[in-house]
Tab-separated table of C-alpha atoms in Angstrom:
chain	number	residue	atom	x	y	z
A	1	UNK	CA	-37.561	-30.038	-4.480
A	2	UNK	CA	-36.372	-27.225	-2.271
A	3	UNK	CA	-33.865	-29.607	-0.637
A	4	UNK	CA	-32.466	-30.611	-4.051
A	5	UNK	CA	-32.148	-26.958	-5.079
A	6	UNK	CA	-30.167	-26.154	-1.911
A	7	UNK	CA	-27.988	-29.240	-2.371
A	8	UNK	CA	-27.165	-28.298	-5.958
A	9	UNK	CA	-26.285	-24.769	-4.859
A	10	UNK	CA	-23.886	-26.126	-2.230
A	11	UNK	CA	-22.214	-28.476	-4.732
A	12	UNK	CA	-21.826	-25.697	-7.307
A	13	UNK	CA	-20.401	-23.415	-4.643
A	14	UNK	CA	-17.823	-26.037	-3.646
A	15	UNK	CA	-16.874	-26.627	-7.266
A	16	UNK	CA	-16.366	-22.903	-7.762
A	17	UNK	CA	-14.116	-22.748	-4.717
A	18	UNK	CA	-12.122	-25.709	-6.056
A	19	UNK	CA	-11.195	-23.884	-9.259
A	20	UNK	CA	-7.647	-22.654	-9.493
A	21	UNK	CA	-7.503	-18.934	-8.777
A	22	UNK	CA	-4.785	-16.293	-8.655
A	23	UNK	CA	-4.125	-13.258	-6.480
A	24	UNK	CA	-5.099	-9.943	-8.001
A	25	UNK	CA	-1.449	-8.963	-8.522
A	26	UNK	CA	-1.218	-11.781	-11.072
A	27	UNK	CA	-3.544	-10.392	-13.713
A	28	UNK	CA	-3.682	-8.792	-17.155
A	29	UNK	CA	-1.104	-6.028	-17.822
A	30	UNK	CA	1.144	-7.098	-14.910
A	31	UNK	CA	4.876	-6.360	-14.852
A	32	UNK	CA	7.298	-9.003	-13.569
A	33	UNK	CA	10.643	-8.034	-12.070
A	34	UNK	CA	13.508	-8.680	-14.472
A	35	UNK	CA	16.574	-10.543	-13.248
A	36	UNK	CA	14.799	-12.286	-10.343
A	37	UNK	CA	13.127	-15.685	-10.079
A	38	UNK	CA	9.459	-15.320	-11.024
A	39	UNK	CA	7.042	-16.708	-8.442
A	40	UNK	CA	3.501	-17.527	-9.535
A	41	UNK	CA	1.160	-18.682	-6.783
A	42	UNK	CA	-2.485	-19.189	-6.027
A	43	UNK	CA	-5.168	-21.509	-4.682
A	44	UNK	CA	-6.799	-24.686	-5.951
A	45	UNK	CA	-8.493	-27.747	-4.559
A	46	UNK	CA	-6.311	-29.597	-2.039
A	47	UNK	CA	-4.076	-32.063	-3.892
A	48	UNK	CA	-4.980	-30.678	-7.328
A	49	UNK	CA	-2.292	-30.663	-10.020
A	50	UNK	CA	-1.689	-27.178	-11.454
A	51	UNK	CA	0.157	-26.513	-14.731
A	52	UNK	CA	1.642	-23.097	-15.434
A	53	UNK	CA	3.348	-21.776	-18.575
A	54	UNK	CA	5.058	-18.453	-19.197
A	55	UNK	CA	6.658	-17.843	-22.553
A	56	UNK	CA	8.747	-20.949	-23.343
A	57	UNK	CA	8.793	-22.173	-19.746
A	58	UNK	CA	6.431	-24.671	-18.135
A	59	UNK	CA	6.070	-25.719	-14.512
A	60	UNK	CA	3.763	-27.946	-12.470
A	61	UNK	CA	2.783	-27.929	-8.804
A	62	UNK	CA	0.364	-29.781	-6.560
A	63	UNK	CA	-1.823	-27.814	-4.165
A	64	UNK	CA	-1.154	-28.591	-0.503
A	65	UNK	CA	-3.717	-29.507	2.155
A	66	UNK	CA	-4.759	-25.829	2.409
A	67	UNK	CA	-5.129	-25.535	-1.361
A	68	UNK	CA	-2.029	-23.356	-1.776
A	69	UNK	CA	0.485	-23.839	-4.583
A	70	UNK	CA	3.386	-21.983	-6.188
A	71	UNK	CA	5.868	-22.374	-9.012
A	72	UNK	CA	9.076	-20.540	-9.878
A	73	UNK	CA	10.344	-19.573	-13.313
A	74	UNK	CA	13.966	-18.600	-13.979
A	75	UNK	CA	14.885	-14.897	-14.099
A	76	UNK	CA	13.849	-13.158	-17.313
A	77	UNK	CA	15.180	-10.157	-19.205
A	78	UNK	CA	13.086	-7.064	-19.835
A	79	UNK	CA	10.551	-7.488	-22.604
A	80	UNK	CA	7.191	-8.912	-23.531
A	81	UNK	CA	4.292	-9.033	-23.865
A	82	UNK	CA	3.850	-12.645	-22.774
A	83	UNK	CA	0.848	-14.796	-21.958
A	84	UNK	CA	0.710	-16.575	-18.613
A	85	UNK	CA	-1.418	-19.740	-18.661
A	86	UNK	CA	-2.596	-21.559	-15.547
A	87	UNK	CA	-4.706	-24.692	-15.785
A	88	UNK	CA	-6.164	-27.325	-13.485
A	89	UNK	CA	-9.901	-28.085	-13.360
A	90	UNK	CA	-10.266	-24.706	-15.082
A	91	UNK	CA	-7.982	-22.570	-17.254
A	92	UNK	CA	-6.828	-18.974	-16.771
A	93	UNK	CA	-4.959	-16.852	-19.318
A	94	UNK	CA	-3.225	-13.674	-18.176
A	95	UNK	CA	-2.629	-11.400	-21.161
A	96	UNK	CA	-0.122	-8.641	-21.876
A	97	UNK	CA	2.505	-9.615	-19.283
A	98	UNK	CA	5.656	-7.475	-19.365
A	99	UNK	CA	9.049	-7.930	-17.706
A	100	UNK	CA	10.912	-4.917	-16.380
A	101	UNK	CA	11.320	-2.963	-13.156
A	102	UNK	CA	8.768	-3.222	-10.315
A	103	UNK	CA	8.583	-0.823	-7.366
A	104	UNK	CA	6.245	-0.459	-4.401
A	105	UNK	CA	5.190	3.111	-3.489
A	106	UNK	CA	3.960	3.444	0.080
A	107	UNK	CA	3.428	5.906	2.921
A	108	UNK	CA	0.795	8.471	3.815
A	109	UNK	CA	-0.953	11.362	2.069
A	110	UNK	CA	2.019	12.874	0.242
A	111	UNK	CA	2.590	9.502	-1.438
A	112	UNK	CA	-1.136	9.047	-1.996
A	113	UNK	CA	-1.467	12.593	-3.429
A	114	UNK	CA	-2.881	12.153	-6.968
A	115	UNK	CA	-1.516	13.494	-10.211
A	116	UNK	CA	-4.677	15.567	-10.727
A	117	UNK	CA	-3.694	17.789	-7.749
A	118	UNK	CA	-0.094	18.729	-8.606
A	119	UNK	CA	1.430	21.732	-10.357
A	120	UNK	CA	0.548	21.811	-14.075
A	121	UNK	CA	-1.812	18.906	-13.473
A	122	UNK	CA	-3.791	18.969	-16.724
A	123	UNK	CA	-0.655	19.171	-18.840
A	124	UNK	CA	0.960	16.327	-16.911
A	125	UNK	CA	-2.178	14.185	-17.218
A	126	UNK	CA	-2.474	14.806	-20.958
A	127	UNK	CA	1.111	13.596	-21.434
A	128	UNK	CA	0.708	10.474	-19.242
A	129	UNK	CA	0.631	8.018	-22.142
A	130	UNK	CA	3.144	5.241	-21.524
A	131	UNK	CA	1.844	1.861	-22.658
A	132	UNK	CA	4.788	0.023	-21.076
A	133	UNK	CA	4.339	1.699	-17.692
A	134	UNK	CA	1.783	-0.145	-15.576
A	135	UNK	CA	-0.012	1.092	-12.459
A	136	UNK	CA	-1.527	-0.978	-9.640
A	137	UNK	CA	-3.424	0.862	-6.897
A	138	UNK	CA	-4.046	-1.157	-3.731
A	139	UNK	CA	-7.480	-0.446	-2.265
A	140	UNK	CA	-7.228	0.864	1.316
A	141	UNK	CA	-8.018	-1.761	3.912
A	142	UNK	CA	-7.106	-2.783	7.471
A	143	UNK	CA	-6.802	-6.197	9.076
A	144	UNK	CA	-5.919	-7.696	12.454
A	145	UNK	CA	-4.137	-10.610	10.752
A	146	UNK	CA	-1.967	-10.892	7.626
A	147	UNK	CA	-4.057	-11.343	4.482
A	148	UNK	CA	-3.104	-13.221	1.314
A	149	UNK	CA	-4.569	-10.847	-1.273
A	150	UNK	CA	-5.313	-7.189	-1.978
A	151	UNK	CA	-7.942	-5.436	-4.057
A	152	UNK	CA	-6.786	-3.662	-7.199
A	153	UNK	CA	-5.975	-4.120	-10.904
A	154	UNK	CA	-3.002	-3.496	-13.185
A	155	UNK	CA	-3.648	-0.742	-15.728
A	156	UNK	CA	-1.503	0.594	-18.569
A	157	UNK	CA	-0.525	4.194	-17.878
A	158	UNK	CA	-2.942	6.496	-19.692
A	159	UNK	CA	-4.313	9.943	-18.825
A	160	UNK	CA	-7.380	8.223	-17.365
A	161	UNK	CA	-5.491	5.743	-15.161
A	162	UNK	CA	-2.762	8.198	-14.113
A	163	UNK	CA	-5.142	11.003	-13.081
A	164	UNK	CA	-6.019	9.511	-9.676
A	165	UNK	CA	-2.746	7.655	-9.160
A	166	UNK	CA	0.077	8.686	-6.830
A	167	UNK	CA	1.898	11.628	-8.412
A	168	UNK	CA	5.222	10.749	-6.776
A	169	UNK	CA	4.919	7.137	-7.935
A	170	UNK	CA	3.943	8.188	-11.450
A	171	UNK	CA	6.826	10.641	-11.846
A	172	UNK	CA	9.239	8.032	-10.459
A	173	UNK	CA	7.982	5.373	-12.882
A	174	UNK	CA	8.099	7.789	-15.827
A	175	UNK	CA	11.670	8.729	-15.006
A	176	UNK	CA	12.810	5.102	-14.781
A	177	UNK	CA	11.026	4.156	-17.999
A	178	UNK	CA	12.549	7.034	-19.936
A	179	UNK	CA	16.052	6.509	-18.520
A	180	UNK	CA	16.205	2.701	-18.659
A	181	UNK	CA	14.003	2.063	-21.690
A	182	UNK	CA	12.306	-0.948	-20.062
A	183	UNK	CA	8.764	-1.634	-18.815
A	184	UNK	CA	8.064	-0.302	-15.332
A	185	UNK	CA	5.358	-1.400	-12.916
A	186	UNK	CA	4.568	0.543	-9.761
A	187	UNK	CA	2.300	-0.658	-6.954
A	188	UNK	CA	0.720	2.152	-4.921
A	189	UNK	CA	-0.046	1.033	-1.370
A	190	UNK	CA	-0.540	4.207	0.671
A	191	UNK	CA	-3.038	5.758	3.101
A	192	UNK	CA	-3.139	9.406	4.149
A	193	UNK	CA	-2.615	10.319	7.792
A	194	UNK	CA	-1.225	6.949	8.844
A	195	UNK	CA	1.740	6.298	11.173
A	196	UNK	CA	4.662	3.971	10.452
A	197	UNK	CA	3.707	1.500	13.201
A	198	UNK	CA	0.583	0.644	11.195
A	199	UNK	CA	2.865	-0.376	8.290
A	200	UNK	CA	5.100	-2.603	10.458
A	201	UNK	CA	4.345	-6.247	11.280
A	202	UNK	CA	3.232	-7.183	14.787
A	203	UNK	CA	6.160	-9.599	15.174
A	204	UNK	CA	8.628	-6.803	14.411
A	205	UNK	CA	6.955	-4.419	16.869
A	206	UNK	CA	6.959	-7.052	19.597
A	207	UNK	CA	10.578	-8.020	18.941
A	208	UNK	CA	11.877	-4.485	19.592
A	209	UNK	CA	11.252	-3.545	23.280
A	210	UNK	CA	11.344	0.207	22.626
A	211	UNK	CA	8.452	-0.169	20.167
A	212	UNK	CA	6.167	-1.697	22.816
A	213	UNK	CA	5.362	1.982	23.428
A	214	UNK	CA	3.035	1.866	20.403
A	215	UNK	CA	1.388	-1.343	21.567
A	216	UNK	CA	0.683	0.120	25.004
A	217	UNK	CA	-0.766	3.283	23.458
A	218	UNK	CA	-3.097	1.244	21.279
A	219	UNK	CA	-4.171	-0.960	24.174
A	220	UNK	CA	-5.233	2.240	25.925
A	221	UNK	CA	-7.129	3.365	22.819
A	222	UNK	CA	-9.055	0.090	22.808
A	223	UNK	CA	-9.765	0.357	26.533
A	224	UNK	CA	-11.146	3.870	26.042
A	225	UNK	CA	-13.074	3.046	22.871
A	226	UNK	CA	-16.501	2.110	24.348
A	227	UNK	CA	-16.756	5.372	26.301
A	228	UNK	CA	-15.370	7.387	23.378
A	229	UNK	CA	-17.902	5.805	21.027
A	230	UNK	CA	-20.760	6.809	23.326
A	231	UNK	CA	-19.470	10.398	23.433
A	232	UNK	CA	-19.123	10.389	19.659
A	233	UNK	CA	-22.698	9.117	19.220
A	234	UNK	CA	-23.964	12.034	21.316
A	235	UNK	CA	-21.826	14.554	19.403
A	236	UNK	CA	-23.024	13.121	16.089
A	237	UNK	CA	-26.681	13.420	17.099
A	238	UNK	CA	-26.125	17.024	18.105
A	239	UNK	CA	-24.267	17.668	14.855
A	240	UNK	CA	-27.151	16.177	12.833
A	241	UNK	CA	-29.560	18.522	14.637
A	242	UNK	CA	-27.359	21.567	13.987
A	243	UNK	CA	-26.698	20.547	10.374
A	244	UNK	CA	-30.426	20.203	9.695
A	245	UNK	CA	-31.051	23.608	11.238
A	246	UNK	CA	-28.268	25.141	9.144
A	247	UNK	CA	-29.680	23.660	5.943
A	248	UNK	CA	-33.148	25.005	6.764
A	249	UNK	CA	-31.594	28.461	7.203
A	250	UNK	CA	-29.519	27.987	4.007
A	251	UNK	CA	-26.285	28.180	5.982
A	252	UNK	CA	-23.132	26.080	5.883
A	253	UNK	CA	-23.468	23.050	8.212
A	254	UNK	CA	-20.846	22.771	10.999
A	255	UNK	CA	-17.975	20.285	10.531
A	256	UNK	CA	-18.991	16.695	11.148
A	257	UNK	CA	-17.296	15.228	14.270
A	258	UNK	CA	-14.637	12.580	13.672
A	259	UNK	CA	-15.357	9.062	14.936
A	260	UNK	CA	-13.028	7.777	17.662
A	261	UNK	CA	-10.098	5.507	16.980
A	262	UNK	CA	-10.837	1.881	17.727
A	263	UNK	CA	-11.143	-1.557	16.093
A	264	UNK	CA	-10.477	-1.439	12.361
A	265	UNK	CA	-8.824	1.978	12.494
A	266	UNK	CA	-5.841	2.514	10.135
A	267	UNK	CA	-3.683	3.731	13.050
A	268	UNK	CA	-3.757	0.308	14.719
A	269	UNK	CA	-0.264	-1.216	14.903
A	270	UNK	CA	0.373	-3.657	12.026
A	271	UNK	CA	-3.117	-3.126	10.561
A	272	UNK	CA	-1.902	-1.763	7.222
A	273	UNK	CA	1.038	-4.132	7.002
A	274	UNK	CA	-1.408	-7.008	7.391
A	275	UNK	CA	-3.862	-5.819	4.750
A	276	UNK	CA	-1.792	-3.798	2.266
A	277	UNK	CA	1.826	-5.035	2.459
A	278	UNK	CA	1.839	-8.706	3.519
A	279	UNK	CA	-0.163	-9.790	0.423
A	280	UNK	CA	2.431	-8.103	-1.827
A	281	UNK	CA	5.496	-9.823	-0.366
A	282	UNK	CA	5.457	-12.979	-2.574
A	283	UNK	CA	5.745	-10.686	-5.627
A	284	UNK	CA	9.314	-9.983	-6.730
A	285	UNK	CA	10.200	-6.274	-6.784
A	286	UNK	CA	13.232	-4.056	-7.369
A	287	UNK	CA	12.614	-1.807	-4.369
A	288	UNK	CA	10.410	0.571	-2.396
A	289	UNK	CA	9.810	4.322	-2.418
A	290	UNK	CA	8.365	5.750	0.809
A	291	UNK	CA	6.920	9.150	1.712
A	292	UNK	CA	5.688	9.326	5.313
A	293	UNK	CA	6.525	10.873	8.675
A	294	UNK	CA	4.072	13.658	9.379
A	295	UNK	CA	1.848	11.369	11.451
A	296	UNK	CA	4.775	10.388	13.698
A	297	UNK	CA	5.835	13.992	14.349
A	298	UNK	CA	3.091	14.877	16.827
A	299	UNK	CA	5.453	15.038	19.791
A	300	UNK	CA	9.171	14.780	20.487
A	301	UNK	CA	8.971	11.334	22.088
A	302	UNK	CA	7.276	9.863	19.043
A	303	UNK	CA	9.577	11.704	16.637
A	304	UNK	CA	12.687	10.490	18.454
A	305	UNK	CA	11.416	6.906	18.631
A	306	UNK	CA	10.794	7.035	14.875
A	307	UNK	CA	14.514	6.387	14.352
A	308	UNK	CA	14.074	2.894	15.777
A	309	UNK	CA	10.601	2.388	14.307
A	310	UNK	CA	11.548	3.342	10.750
A	311	UNK	CA	14.666	1.190	10.636
A	312	UNK	CA	12.731	-1.704	12.151
A	313	UNK	CA	10.041	-1.322	9.491
A	314	UNK	CA	12.591	-1.305	6.665
A	315	UNK	CA	14.310	-4.460	7.954
A	316	UNK	CA	10.885	-6.012	8.512
A	317	UNK	CA	9.927	-5.497	4.859
A	318	UNK	CA	13.272	-6.875	3.691
A	319	UNK	CA	12.683	-9.996	5.767
A	320	UNK	CA	9.128	-10.580	4.573
A	321	UNK	CA	9.991	-10.150	0.888
A	322	UNK	CA	12.852	-12.596	1.314
A	323	UNK	CA	14.958	-11.030	-1.442
A	324	UNK	CA	17.648	-9.551	0.760
A	325	UNK	CA	18.065	-5.799	1.318
A	326	UNK	CA	16.487	-4.223	-1.771
A	327	UNK	CA	16.729	-0.430	-2.301
A	328	UNK	CA	14.500	1.504	0.093
A	329	UNK	CA	14.285	5.170	-0.959
A	330	UNK	CA	12.410	7.716	1.138
A	331	UNK	CA	11.494	11.401	1.239
A	332	UNK	CA	12.511	13.518	4.217
A	333	UNK	CA	9.838	15.873	5.574
A	334	UNK	CA	9.558	19.030	3.503
A	335	UNK	CA	9.511	22.574	4.896
A	336	UNK	CA	6.214	23.515	6.531
A	337	UNK	CA	5.761	26.732	8.493
A	338	UNK	CA	2.377	25.995	10.094
A	339	UNK	CA	3.837	24.086	13.027
A	340	UNK	CA	4.351	25.330	16.569
A	341	UNK	CA	7.626	26.737	17.861
A	342	UNK	CA	8.261	23.514	19.764
A	343	UNK	CA	7.501	21.359	16.721
A	344	UNK	CA	8.881	17.824	16.651
A	345	UNK	CA	9.472	17.977	12.887
A	346	UNK	CA	13.230	18.634	13.253
A	347	UNK	CA	13.558	15.519	15.455
A	348	UNK	CA	11.570	13.520	12.934
A	349	UNK	CA	13.873	14.630	10.123
A	350	UNK	CA	16.870	13.588	12.226
A	351	UNK	CA	15.254	10.196	12.827
A	352	UNK	CA	14.712	9.811	9.090
A	353	UNK	CA	18.347	10.676	8.415
A	354	UNK	CA	19.499	7.951	10.779
A	355	UNK	CA	17.864	5.361	8.511
A	356	UNK	CA	20.787	6.001	6.157
A	357	UNK	CA	22.821	3.895	8.593
A	358	UNK	CA	21.192	0.944	6.834
A	359	UNK	CA	22.766	-0.055	3.553
A	360	UNK	CA	20.641	0.180	0.401
A	361	UNK	CA	18.691	3.195	1.690
A	362	UNK	CA	18.518	6.638	0.102
A	363	UNK	CA	16.926	9.909	1.214
A	364	UNK	CA	15.490	12.731	-0.907
A	365	UNK	CA	15.963	16.027	0.958
A	366	UNK	CA	12.979	18.307	0.213
A	367	UNK	CA	13.484	21.097	2.771
A	368	UNK	CA	13.856	23.579	-0.121
A	369	UNK	CA	11.019	22.462	-2.420
A	370	UNK	CA	8.063	22.140	-0.044
A	371	UNK	CA	5.302	24.645	0.564
A	372	UNK	CA	5.564	26.422	3.938
A	373	UNK	CA	1.795	26.993	3.895
A	374	UNK	CA	0.677	23.540	2.739
A	375	UNK	CA	1.540	20.181	4.270
A	376	UNK	CA	0.932	18.716	0.798
A	377	UNK	CA	3.402	20.429	-1.564
A	378	UNK	CA	2.054	20.475	-5.113
A	379	UNK	CA	5.562	20.284	-6.607
A	380	UNK	CA	5.746	16.511	-6.825
A	381	UNK	CA	7.795	16.614	-10.030
A	382	UNK	CA	11.041	17.612	-8.289
């Protein structure tokens, strides 16, 4: 009896895996890019016939030996809502699909900075009611290899969904929606404190000899990791002792020590590209907005090399999306006074400026609207 129970569980598990399934980007409330071929893709049982309909259009595909399939619909004009239907051994209906403008918003903490922490936050949140603006927030994750899906959901823009969403991305989407009068979808894929090499594919880093610098640095981090982890374990034990003593004396505990960089760390070259960008690249977009640089301004060598790194990353994303050079718009480092006299921030700004040598790039100069006392300016509206 126990054997039959286990056998049934295995069969049911295999049947569940055989069902057609879609990546999380293809879900209720999604926005498709107008004017570009629409790719719908997913997984099914190897050799299974998959039927897909969108509006008046219908397509069929057969899953390959790995269970992967895709179909393409012709470019559509802005509008909706539509229903996307996918059927094979099971049936999926994706509701409330709009067509409009789709942008990816990426970078580090100033892109990740939520609407609830900007100037006039409560007023801005109360007014964030735009049913035809859709927000998708990629859950932070790292990977040593490119993944085929992300975690996250599409949500209509409401005060509740906008509150914790990227302020820069929200204001950008609001502006486009109000100016163009079409649906807008924005995909937030950002992680505070991360360097650009983590957002660049390993192939791109290896292809550019100057960028082997980052690979050598990370190899050294991995070599040092076992000893650093042991030191961290000792520091953490001492911290736990001191924190317990402080609590007993009703005092503020000392700061908790930071764990060492090592496997799975978001600074690892290509780790964020693999987990948070590669899965997005089959999805048609209009362009990218980018706000990053602080984590590559630690020294002059890194800041100078950023000129090559940043341009390599931009070309790398263009190549992986396969749409040609889409607009790539970025924010130059704002003014910030709490840096040393020999700060590398000026070199980093120069490296950012050199990215304008690439066509289809644009730079927002923010040297006059930052906060000299805060690395995270609250004026995200401007």
